Amino acid sequence: MSLERRGYNKLKIELSIKRRPRELPYSNIIVPMGSIIISLIVSDILLVLSGVDPMVFFIVLADSFLSFSSIRYAIPLILSGVGLAIAYKANVWNIGAEGQILAGALAASGVALFYIPPDMNPVTAAVVLYVIGFSAGAGLGLLAGILKARFNVNEVLSTLMLNYILMQIVNYLVYGPWRGVREYGYPRTDIFPDNVWLPQLIIGDMRTTVNIPTLAISLIIPFLMYFLLFKTKWGYEIRVVGSNPNAAEYGGINTGKVIALTMIISGGLAGIAGVGEVLGIYRQLIRAERVSAGFGYTAIIVAWLGKLNPIGALIAGYFIGVLVSAGYTLQIISRISYGAINVVTGILLLSLISLDFISKYKPIVKVVR
Amino acid sequence: MRGMSRGTTPQNLFFNQEYREALAYMKDISKSFYGNKALNNVSFNLRKGEIHVILGENGAGKTTLVKILAGLYSPDSGEIFLEGKKVNIESTRDAIKYGIAMVNQYPQLVEELTVADNISLSLNNVGLFNQTSKIGDKIIEISERYGFRIQPWKEIMNLSFSERQRVEIIKAIMLDAKVIIMDEPTTLLTTKERRLIYQFMKKAKADERGIILITHKLSEALEIADRITVLRKGKVVDTVDVSEATYEKLMEMMFGRTVAIHEKILKRGLGETTSRRVLEISDLSVKDNYGRLAVNGISFHIHKGEIYGIAGIAGNGQIELVEALYGLRKPVKGDIKIMGKNYWEYSKKEIKRIIGYIPDKIQDAVVLDMPIYENSILKLYDTSEYIRNRFIIDYDRAIEYSSQLIKNYYIAAEGPDVYAGYLSGGNLQKLVLAREISIDPPLIVAVNPTRALDHFSTEFVYETLYKFKETGKAVLLISEDKDEVLRLSDRISVMYEGRLIEMGRREDVDVDLMEEYMIRGQNED
């Protein structure tokens, strides 16, 4: 009776994994960088296959690194991405940044149209509207947070469904009661009064679509949130709850409060992004698909690409902003649809997850007979 | 095969009848954990059709040795031969392929699935279509042959501990294992259940299989073994035939000297108790996760300067009791008083600070992906000691504090910024103990506080708990290890099916009776 001769004569490939005793060194840098490189190369191959000159993609990309349009897209991505990073750090899976952006945009638009007197000081008006937008996004987030903390409703489902509800509300308003009288029947509200317009950056005589106050906020918030997460007691609670809920309960941390807090922060920051979009760029409330434009979903990639670190999300947000901007340019110069850029972000997320896995686990491939 | 010419194989091996015929031969195995030598040049061989007992104290290296054979650990050095052929066992999958199966001390099964599903999973034939119906018949056939009764369609969560163990055993047979490793299989069994396991081992032996039985019970070794290998502090003392072994001889091999265990236990004097009660529990009932009454109207109290020991086999309500005490679970009825005050007079946070708690699952008390210094302030992070400017955590102070803990409690870590996840189970246990005792609470609740510890760390923990109590504090010790309870406690009781059986002060405890109560809840007569 042999131990080995038991019908293992065919060649077989065995896959297994082993947890590494430590994460690979520098994985915090190598993983995001590696996944960016992989996604760019794979995407370029796909573009070449659809008839684009291989260098075009990289030229457009390099060009976008220095364009204001990239900064314009980076602003909502950074704000929502940082917020999501905070929520994900606490193991709260907020997928609702899209709806929270809309909530912020919707609330700010309503107040700007109907409540802000035309003679109000623009600075006061901006502060009021940012607060309103933050509260609206935070409120929507908190709703999902309470459902989770109190009734154990899965936040992935509730936040995702709230996205569609907000989308329909915005569209109902712009097609219905709020449709502008001077807009020739287009589905959008009237232009807001001047005193609520957020000032745009002007370089020489070129007007950019970058609005200064929201840009400033999106540059400050990541550092503020980094401080919150790693230096304060609230950040400590967030990280403990996210890493080990049992240990949190053991240590007397109120998990429900932490869930609510992270939903308020992430929803509120997305709300501010929404305010920036309507007051800083469009100056009117338009169709939902164009206000949030998928930023809320793309921000999920921003959060992960930044390794759930707020400052990482700042850098990642800028990079994804570049990609989005490059996508629009590519569409114009090479007749490739804008959707092609979603391939890049999709591959980016895939390679990010795979590389992250490899940095933690060692894959073992064996051929056995 | 011309094995003689192979460079890796020592020549003498092939002239040595014994080793050539060995079913499994482990040669010069060494293994260290964090600089501690767990195994030091250990050689071991298993013959066909024998029950080979590996005997040794806790921390002697028994489990490490068999885990290497089962592919759970890889050795630092040494070789493994199966029927004279050198093999490389890198994973449990390799081990299974070579016909080596391990029956775990704590069976690892999927609670929600049936017996057949669980066995099917490990047979690696999970395909597009469920093939468990075929397996069901085979399970019944095997269980009848070996004298177990098991229903393949029952969910694991409805099985008792010994039934779960049988599932693991049947799994090993279904895998057609030639080498079956059993890690302390009888610790938590009643006498009758123990007989069934012995019966199984004898039948498996008759089938030409080799059985490795790990135990620290001398009587068990003498009753069932063909040969006995004694390990002490990571080295082989000797391998003897059971015919040559006596109780005294094995005792001397295990401990290096002849000491009766009971003498060792009673070495310490009893603690002076005062009348001040730190904890008073009356008529407490608690439900478990499935809504069953796990703790059924129990009452006891603990004085200042006293260790109260509750012995009992896992799953008799101990966890529910301490979780209710620590505020993680709401009691159905009953009163808890701490330091003379009613439980509800304390806030949730206060309870966490007046009770130092070392839980059974130590991972529930630490955050593995945080450094030691962040773990060391888990209960104090929002107290004035660690908070500056109302909400900023003073991490410098936390680092300093945790460096102290590492030093004073001999935690094997390079420094306070090492992540808790890189610590061994034993060091995690020490970290939690260190943290809980440093808070200086009036009461420590410790559940199996030395389970993951080696011999020396165990002694250290005992010493620490003892000193703690001598400062006038109270300890509630809950343990599956009756020797541990007997050694440390001033007063003892046994927990069985949610009820407490008072055994009285330590010097009055009838050890045999206590064991009876632990296993059966009543006296056999």
PDB file of C-alpha atoms in Angstrom, chain A residues 47-178:
ATOM      1  CA  LEU A  47      -7.127  51.851 -27.884  1.00  0.00           C
ATOM      2  CA  VAL A  48      -4.580  50.704 -30.456  1.00  0.00           C
ATOM      3  CA  LEU A  49      -6.812  47.774 -31.291  1.00  0.00           C
ATOM      4  CA  SER A  50      -9.622  50.209 -32.024  1.00  0.00           C
ATOM      5  CA  GLY A  51      -7.401  52.157 -34.394  1.00  0.00           C
ATOM      6  CA  VAL A  52      -5.858  54.928 -32.348  1.00  0.00           C
ATOM      7  CA  ASP A  53      -2.190  55.788 -32.655  1.00  0.00           C
ATOM      8  CA  PRO A  54      -0.468  54.228 -29.610  1.00  0.00           C
ATOM      9  CA  MET A  55       1.189  57.475 -28.577  1.00  0.00           C
ATOM     10  CA  VAL A  56      -1.964  59.570 -28.728  1.00  0.00           C
ATOM     11  CA  PHE A  57      -3.251  58.262 -25.428  1.00  0.00           C
ATOM     12  CA  PHE A  58      -0.056  59.110 -23.594  1.00  0.00           C
ATOM     13  CA  ILE A  59       0.288  62.516 -25.224  1.00  0.00           C
ATOM     14  CA  VAL A  60      -3.269  63.398 -24.278  1.00  0.00           C
ATOM     15  CA  LEU A  61      -2.652  62.137 -20.782  1.00  0.00           C
ATOM     16  CA  ALA A  62       0.554  64.113 -20.356  1.00  0.00           C
ATOM     17  CA  ASP A  63      -1.213  67.167 -21.660  1.00  0.00           C
ATOM     18  CA  SER A  64      -4.079  66.712 -19.220  1.00  0.00           C
ATOM     19  CA  PHE A  65      -1.687  66.678 -16.284  1.00  0.00           C
ATOM     20  CA  LEU A  66      -1.278  70.395 -16.677  1.00  0.00           C
ATOM     21  CA  SER A  67      -4.797  71.364 -17.654  1.00  0.00           C
ATOM     22  CA  PHE A  68      -7.345  73.267 -15.606  1.00  0.00           C
ATOM     23  CA  SER A  69     -10.021  70.936 -16.810  1.00  0.00           C
ATOM     24  CA  SER A  70      -8.311  68.151 -14.809  1.00  0.00           C
ATOM     25  CA  ILE A  71      -8.440  70.296 -11.680  1.00  0.00           C
ATOM     26  CA  ARG A  72     -12.099  71.014 -12.328  1.00  0.00           C
ATOM     27  CA  TYR A  73     -12.896  67.293 -12.351  1.00  0.00           C
ATOM     28  CA  ALA A  74     -10.519  66.566  -9.481  1.00  0.00           C
ATOM     29  CA  ILE A  75     -12.398  68.855  -7.068  1.00  0.00           C
ATOM     30  CA  PRO A  76     -15.616  66.793  -6.679  1.00  0.00           C
ATOM     31  CA  LEU A  77     -13.588  63.562  -6.893  1.00  0.00           C
ATOM     32  CA  ILE A  78     -11.276  64.587  -4.070  1.00  0.00           C
ATOM     33  CA  LEU A  79     -14.081  65.796  -1.809  1.00  0.00           C
ATOM     34  CA  SER A  80     -16.232  62.696  -2.285  1.00  0.00           C
ATOM     35  CA  GLY A  81     -13.208  60.374  -2.323  1.00  0.00           C
ATOM     36  CA  VAL A  82     -11.848  61.664   0.989  1.00  0.00           C
ATOM     37  CA  GLY A  83     -15.290  61.265   2.542  1.00  0.00           C
ATOM     38  CA  LEU A  84     -15.618  57.726   1.267  1.00  0.00           C
ATOM     39  CA  ALA A  85     -12.131  56.884   2.544  1.00  0.00           C
ATOM     40  CA  ILE A  86     -13.268  57.880   6.049  1.00  0.00           C
ATOM     41  CA  ALA A  87     -16.410  55.751   5.783  1.00  0.00           C
ATOM     42  CA  TYR A  88     -14.536  52.748   4.357  1.00  0.00           C
ATOM     43  CA  LYS A  89     -11.951  53.075   7.106  1.00  0.00           C
ATOM     44  CA  ALA A  90     -14.802  52.380   9.545  1.00  0.00           C
ATOM     45  CA  ASN A  91     -16.038  49.466   7.418  1.00  0.00           C
ATOM     46  CA  VAL A  92     -19.083  51.490   6.413  1.00  0.00           C
ATOM     47  CA  TRP A  93     -19.646  50.804   2.739  1.00  0.00           C
ATOM     48  CA  ASN A  94     -21.137  54.043   1.517  1.00  0.00           C
ATOM     49  CA  ILE A  95     -21.882  53.684  -2.223  1.00  0.00           C
ATOM     50  CA  GLY A  96     -24.110  56.746  -2.103  1.00  0.00           C
ATOM     51  CA  ALA A  97     -21.750  59.620  -2.852  1.00  0.00           C
ATOM     52  CA  GLU A  98     -23.590  60.084  -6.155  1.00  0.00           C
ATOM     53  CA  GLY A  99     -26.864  60.731  -4.366  1.00  0.00           C
ATOM     54  CA  GLN A 100     -25.172  62.781  -1.664  1.00  0.00           C
ATOM     55  CA  ILE A 101     -23.614  65.053  -4.319  1.00  0.00           C
ATOM     56  CA  LEU A 102     -27.109  65.503  -5.762  1.00  0.00           C
ATOM     57  CA  ALA A 103     -28.566  66.212  -2.332  1.00  0.00           C
ATOM     58  CA  GLY A 104     -26.013  68.958  -1.775  1.00  0.00           C
ATOM     59  CA  ALA A 105     -26.600  70.394  -5.251  1.00  0.00           C
ATOM     60  CA  LEU A 106     -30.371  70.206  -4.873  1.00  0.00           C
ATOM     61  CA  ALA A 107     -30.513  71.877  -1.456  1.00  0.00           C
ATOM     62  CA  ALA A 108     -28.080  74.626  -2.427  1.00  0.00           C
ATOM     63  CA  SER A 109     -29.993  75.287  -5.659  1.00  0.00           C
ATOM     64  CA  GLY A 110     -33.343  75.508  -3.905  1.00  0.00           C
ATOM     65  CA  VAL A 111     -32.033  77.927  -1.288  1.00  0.00           C
ATOM     66  CA  ALA A 112     -30.131  79.958  -3.896  1.00  0.00           C
ATOM     67  CA  LEU A 113     -33.213  80.273  -6.116  1.00  0.00           C
ATOM     68  CA  PHE A 114     -35.886  80.951  -3.547  1.00  0.00           C
ATOM     69  CA  TYR A 115     -34.401  82.122  -0.254  1.00  0.00           C
ATOM     70  CA  ILE A 116     -31.166  84.062  -0.761  1.00  0.00           C
ATOM     71  CA  PRO A 117     -32.049  87.758  -1.126  1.00  0.00           C
ATOM     72  CA  PRO A 118     -30.335  89.283  -4.192  1.00  0.00           C
ATOM     73  CA  ASP A 119     -28.626  91.875  -2.034  1.00  0.00           C
ATOM     74  CA  MET A 120     -26.960  89.419   0.303  1.00  0.00           C
ATOM     75  CA  ASN A 121     -23.199  89.649   0.653  1.00  0.00           C
ATOM     76  CA  PRO A 122     -21.659  86.987  -1.683  1.00  0.00           C
ATOM     77  CA  VAL A 123     -19.336  85.675   1.044  1.00  0.00           C
ATOM     78  CA  THR A 124     -22.205  85.188   3.486  1.00  0.00           C
ATOM     79  CA  ALA A 125     -24.246  83.586   0.730  1.00  0.00           C
ATOM     80  CA  ALA A 126     -21.406  81.148  -0.090  1.00  0.00           C
ATOM     81  CA  VAL A 127     -20.965  80.157   3.549  1.00  0.00           C
ATOM     82  CA  VAL A 128     -24.716  79.652   3.999  1.00  0.00           C
ATOM     83  CA  LEU A 129     -24.958  77.553   0.829  1.00  0.00           C
ATOM     84  CA  TYR A 130     -21.937  75.395   1.674  1.00  0.00           C
ATOM     85  CA  VAL A 131     -23.454  74.701   5.089  1.00  0.00           C
ATOM     86  CA  ILE A 132     -26.815  73.891   3.487  1.00  0.00           C
ATOM     87  CA  GLY A 133     -25.154  71.571   0.954  1.00  0.00           C
ATOM     88  CA  PHE A 134     -23.068  69.853   3.600  1.00  0.00           C
ATOM     89  CA  SER A 135     -26.135  69.318   5.790  1.00  0.00           C
ATOM     90  CA  ALA A 136     -28.190  67.916   2.926  1.00  0.00           C
ATOM     91  CA  GLY A 137     -25.478  65.396   1.925  1.00  0.00           C
ATOM     92  CA  ALA A 138     -24.816  64.562   5.569  1.00  0.00           C
ATOM     93  CA  GLY A 139     -28.528  64.127   6.230  1.00  0.00           C
ATOM     94  CA  LEU A 140     -28.855  61.672   3.379  1.00  0.00           C
ATOM     95  CA  GLY A 141     -25.795  59.795   4.612  1.00  0.00           C
ATOM     96  CA  LEU A 142     -27.072  59.834   8.175  1.00  0.00           C
ATOM     97  CA  LEU A 143     -30.354  58.308   7.041  1.00  0.00           C
ATOM     98  CA  ALA A 144     -28.487  55.249   5.752  1.00  0.00           C
ATOM     99  CA  GLY A 145     -26.263  55.349   8.834  1.00  0.00           C
ATOM    100  CA  ILE A 146     -29.208  55.244  11.227  1.00  0.00           C
ATOM    101  CA  LEU A 147     -30.847  52.463   9.247  1.00  0.00           C
ATOM    102  CA  LYS A 148     -27.636  50.476   9.600  1.00  0.00           C
ATOM    103  CA  ALA A 149     -26.898  51.250  13.246  1.00  0.00           C
ATOM    104  CA  ARG A 150     -30.487  50.853  14.471  1.00  0.00           C
ATOM    105  CA  PHE A 151     -32.044  48.249  12.219  1.00  0.00           C
ATOM    106  CA  ASN A 152     -28.997  46.589  10.701  1.00  0.00           C
ATOM    107  CA  VAL A 153     -30.021  47.567   7.160  1.00  0.00           C
ATOM    108  CA  ASN A 154     -27.162  46.916   4.766  1.00  0.00           C
ATOM    109  CA  GLU A 155     -25.746  50.332   3.870  1.00  0.00           C
ATOM    110  CA  VAL A 156     -24.631  49.218   0.408  1.00  0.00           C
ATOM    111  CA  LEU A 157     -28.248  48.687  -0.572  1.00  0.00           C
ATOM    112  CA  SER A 158     -29.701  51.708   1.180  1.00  0.00           C
ATOM    113  CA  THR A 159     -27.118  54.189  -0.123  1.00  0.00           C
ATOM    114  CA  LEU A 160     -27.296  52.767  -3.632  1.00  0.00           C
ATOM    115  CA  MET A 161     -31.081  53.004  -3.693  1.00  0.00           C
ATOM    116  CA  LEU A 162     -31.022  56.525  -2.312  1.00  0.00           C
ATOM    117  CA  ASN A 163     -28.883  57.504  -5.335  1.00  0.00           C
ATOM    118  CA  TYR A 164     -31.778  56.674  -7.639  1.00  0.00           C
ATOM    119  CA  ILE A 165     -34.305  58.405  -5.441  1.00  0.00           C
ATOM    120  CA  LEU A 166     -32.274  61.624  -5.434  1.00  0.00           C
ATOM    121  CA  MET A 167     -31.747  61.376  -9.171  1.00  0.00           C
ATOM    122  CA  GLN A 168     -35.482  61.133  -9.762  1.00  0.00           C
ATOM    123  CA  ILE A 169     -36.252  64.006  -7.389  1.00  0.00           C
ATOM    124  CA  VAL A 170     -33.762  66.298  -9.142  1.00  0.00           C
ATOM    125  CA  ASN A 171     -35.099  65.329 -12.547  1.00  0.00           C
ATOM    126  CA  TYR A 172     -38.688  65.776 -11.420  1.00  0.00           C
ATOM    127  CA  LEU A 173     -37.875  69.293 -10.245  1.00  0.00           C
ATOM    128  CA  VAL A 174     -35.954  70.396 -13.345  1.00  0.00           C
ATOM    129  CA  TYR A 175     -38.567  68.939 -15.670  1.00  0.00           C
ATOM    130  CA  GLY A 176     -41.419  70.163 -13.497  1.00  0.00           C
ATOM    131  CA  PRO A 177     -41.915  72.804 -10.841  1.00  0.00           C
ATOM    132  CA  TRP A 178     -38.403  74.317 -10.938  1.00  0.00           C
TER     133      TRP A 178
END
